[in-house]
């Protein structure tokens, strides 16, 4: 059950990266400065104790949102606000990354990796208590107390992701930002980690901002889902309604093309083009070059976010009531 | 090759019915890596067959031996890796004994390869046109003009818009999805009997992935090319393959038609694997999980390699190594289907 008070509120957040060639090259080749708008006017709220997920294809800005929320990047515009934490002090935020290999210091023993935030933040009074806490964390994520003595390379990918989770939990966070936490893992191990994350959420009352390109994983984890395309949220709503009745043509394309072991759509010719370059996004609705419902207005005006039932959708066809006429399979 | 009989009503013939017409026949393949601490058996006694126009999916966890199987067939195992046993026949000809020169010829003419990263297959210094025309001429003896026409046809076939203009462009001027289409065109250029595709869509986005798997499937049916599709993604197998071979720790543990393996798996590992995939259609509280992880090659347990993780394991599983035997509509290497686990 999710309390309604948001733990995180993101309002009109944008992030621009300067990807220009070095100054001298620009002068010599007479090239202008070049910017990528990785995140463009993104707003959402995450209720305490829930799981809010962001999906979309690579480069659409998911990781950039995660890094804005965790403060690894500063916003170019807009703002990101946390409510007060449960004890009145600021909400603690931690991040879990895709590749547990590169996010763990290879020269440190696992026990020290997990103990670092505890020592840093002086969360335990003595070294003995710290060690006790590390053992407790290891057992929480399904590892043995003995594992504290070993180095990260001695563990499998799934075990390393458990270590990352233990370290993230060490600072007693309320919000965990997880960027593709299981994408580097095999399915049988992925199931172990997803089950662990769900259990921790219930036991510790954690809130997740969850990022993945795998829609079946997202379906399993989320209460609310935002679909991003080229830096913008194009549809956002409760997981159930997004999966059962996607509104935006891009959400439909995504749902229509994910491989489904139970209902393969083999032999269907898919002519849906490719995502455009973020350096040169199309005018109007960024999806219009690939959209079967695009009309002249779509190539000119950016659609506004519009409430449709429980969801919000950014699409002219939905607004004009044209979206329902075409079935999903015809649209892609 | 044998004369083609009247085409069977079922497009996916059983392995047993393939006989001499198979484009690939691997029997009892064993691949070893000698290391300082002893010989590692990466592939242990694996057999498979692929018919013309058939797609065999090879699926398994990271390190299960999928890629090594494909590389062994292509004759591209890197030293010290070596084929330590078994036979490989491509288009009716035994190839595992051939010299490097002869193998290079067979590889060019009878086998195409598609890898995860299309850039490894394309030379950055030459235009797409030059690379296609070269490959076609090398294996067909066509004139330059005829080869160019054939290259255009191929590019059109793999769905490259404006192929004439594209011929004069370099690989870096193509997007990831378009590059993979070009690689497919290159793989088809010599009209090979067999294509080995190792994770061909893993680096691509889902919407592009669907385009590429659909393309691969259509082309292999049209050209009657056999495909070994190596992937860790069961979804891709479901979309693309006719039959599937499930690998675990260097061994084949189950094989059968895709729908039979997905819906009616017989091996405890395959069952666990299918149940561990989150469903798109319903949300469950807890996913079925297989505890533990696949053993490393140097720590493969005695008997059935799956026994430490298997809920059904009995004493025999820790003693003997099961081999493929009929199980339901599939073949599974498990004593539950072959005399019991006691
Ligand atoms: N040069 C080598 N020396 C020793 N062992 C090797 C070598 N190359 C591969 N192996 C081992 O052979 C086994 C099979 O490797 P392979 O690359 O076929 O796995 P895979 O199933 O393709 O995995 P992935 O899904 O990660 O690509 C692995 O255990 C691997 O560690
Ligand atoms: N540090 C950076 N410098 C320049 N461009 C970046 C940087 N990080 C991300 N980008 C660009 O911003 C866009 C969104 O990237 P990202 O958030 O990583 O996407 P996702 O996580 O959805 O795959 C991409 O076009 C990417 O190339
Ligand atoms: S706004 Fe127009 S182009 Fe964009 S998704 Fe809707 S119909 Fe398609
Ligand atoms: S042989 Fe035994 S251990 Fe192996 S899968 Fe079958 S029951 Fe399990
Ligand atoms: Mg990312
Ligand atoms: Mg591989």
XYZ file of C-alpha atoms in Angstrom, chain A residues 57-58 153-156 162 186-192 194-196 198 202 213 215-217 219-223 239-240 243 253-255 257-275 290, chain B residues 60-62 175-178 181 205-211 214 217 232-242 258 262-263 269 273-274 276-293 296 309:
108
model
C 15.055 2.958 -25.793
C 18.722 3.616 -25.313
C 36.186 -10.405 -8.383
C 35.654 -13.589 -6.397
C 31.885 -13.251 -6.832
C 29.489 -13.925 -9.724
C 23.775 -8.283 -4.029
C 21.045 -13.882 -16.652
C 17.314 -14.505 -16.240
C 17.621 -17.095 -13.499
C 19.807 -14.706 -11.492
C 17.667 -11.704 -12.434
C 14.689 -13.409 -10.764
C 16.729 -13.767 -7.551
C 14.102 -8.853 -8.408
C 12.633 -11.022 -5.642
C 15.204 -9.625 -3.218
C 10.639 -6.625 -3.786
C 8.172 -4.418 1.777
C 14.563 -1.065 -21.003
C 9.288 -4.088 -20.134
C 8.542 -7.427 -18.502
C 10.859 -6.532 -15.626
C 5.781 -4.671 -15.339
C 6.844 -6.935 -12.506
C 8.257 -4.132 -10.345
C 6.246 -0.959 -10.940
C 3.244 0.875 -9.623
C 1.392 0.137 -14.661
C -1.819 -1.792 -15.241
C 0.133 -2.333 -20.215
C 5.044 0.379 -30.677
C 7.192 -0.574 -27.675
C 4.596 -2.939 -26.251
C 7.479 -5.192 -30.467
C 8.888 -6.620 -27.246
C 9.602 -10.288 -27.691
C 6.925 -12.215 -25.864
C 7.631 -15.861 -25.198
C 3.946 -16.585 -24.691
C 2.614 -14.798 -27.739
C 5.376 -14.389 -30.306
C 4.434 -12.136 -33.190
C 6.828 -13.786 -35.576
C 6.626 -13.112 -39.282
C 5.003 -9.752 -38.762
C 6.665 -7.194 -40.956
C 7.668 -4.277 -38.768
C 8.282 -1.058 -40.580
C 8.651 1.511 -37.895
C 11.901 3.251 -38.712
C 14.601 4.095 -36.216
C 14.939 6.636 -33.423
C 8.003 7.014 -37.269
C 21.669 -20.491 -22.167
C 23.229 -18.341 -19.456
C 26.439 -16.434 -19.846
C 22.950 3.589 -37.576
C 23.341 0.427 -35.471
C 20.228 -1.184 -36.910
C 21.154 -0.292 -40.503
C 21.138 -5.051 -41.944
C 16.922 -1.359 -29.149
C 13.753 -3.406 -28.810
C 11.899 -1.802 -31.684
C 14.890 -2.314 -33.995
C 15.509 -5.794 -32.595
C 12.036 -6.837 -33.741
C 12.739 -5.539 -37.263
C 11.739 -10.571 -38.546
C 13.576 -15.080 -40.333
C 20.687 -15.533 -24.082
C 17.247 -14.065 -24.761
C 14.396 -16.567 -24.778
C 12.119 -13.865 -26.203
C 14.256 -13.614 -29.323
C 14.166 -17.401 -29.684
C 10.371 -17.418 -29.348
C 10.095 -14.777 -32.071
C 12.594 -16.231 -34.468
C 13.579 -19.881 -34.082
C 11.884 -23.107 -35.148
C 10.309 -23.779 -29.629
C 8.608 -22.909 -23.825
C 5.238 -24.337 -22.831
C 16.665 -26.298 -15.490
C 14.356 -20.776 -16.613
C 10.930 -20.395 -18.209
C 11.931 -17.088 -13.949
C 11.031 -14.838 -16.891
C 8.647 -12.110 -15.675
C 5.360 -12.218 -17.547
C 4.036 -9.366 -19.645
C 0.505 -10.472 -18.955
C 0.193 -10.879 -15.241
C 2.008 -9.659 -12.197
C 2.993 -12.223 -9.591
C 4.123 -11.500 -6.044
C 7.351 -13.522 -6.301
C 9.112 -14.821 -9.390
C 10.159 -18.437 -9.498
C 13.893 -18.412 -8.925
C 16.612 -20.995 -9.347
C 18.915 -20.596 -6.360
C 22.664 -20.513 -6.848
C 24.481 -19.949 -10.122
C 32.412 -22.461 -13.507
C 20.644 -26.327 -7.957
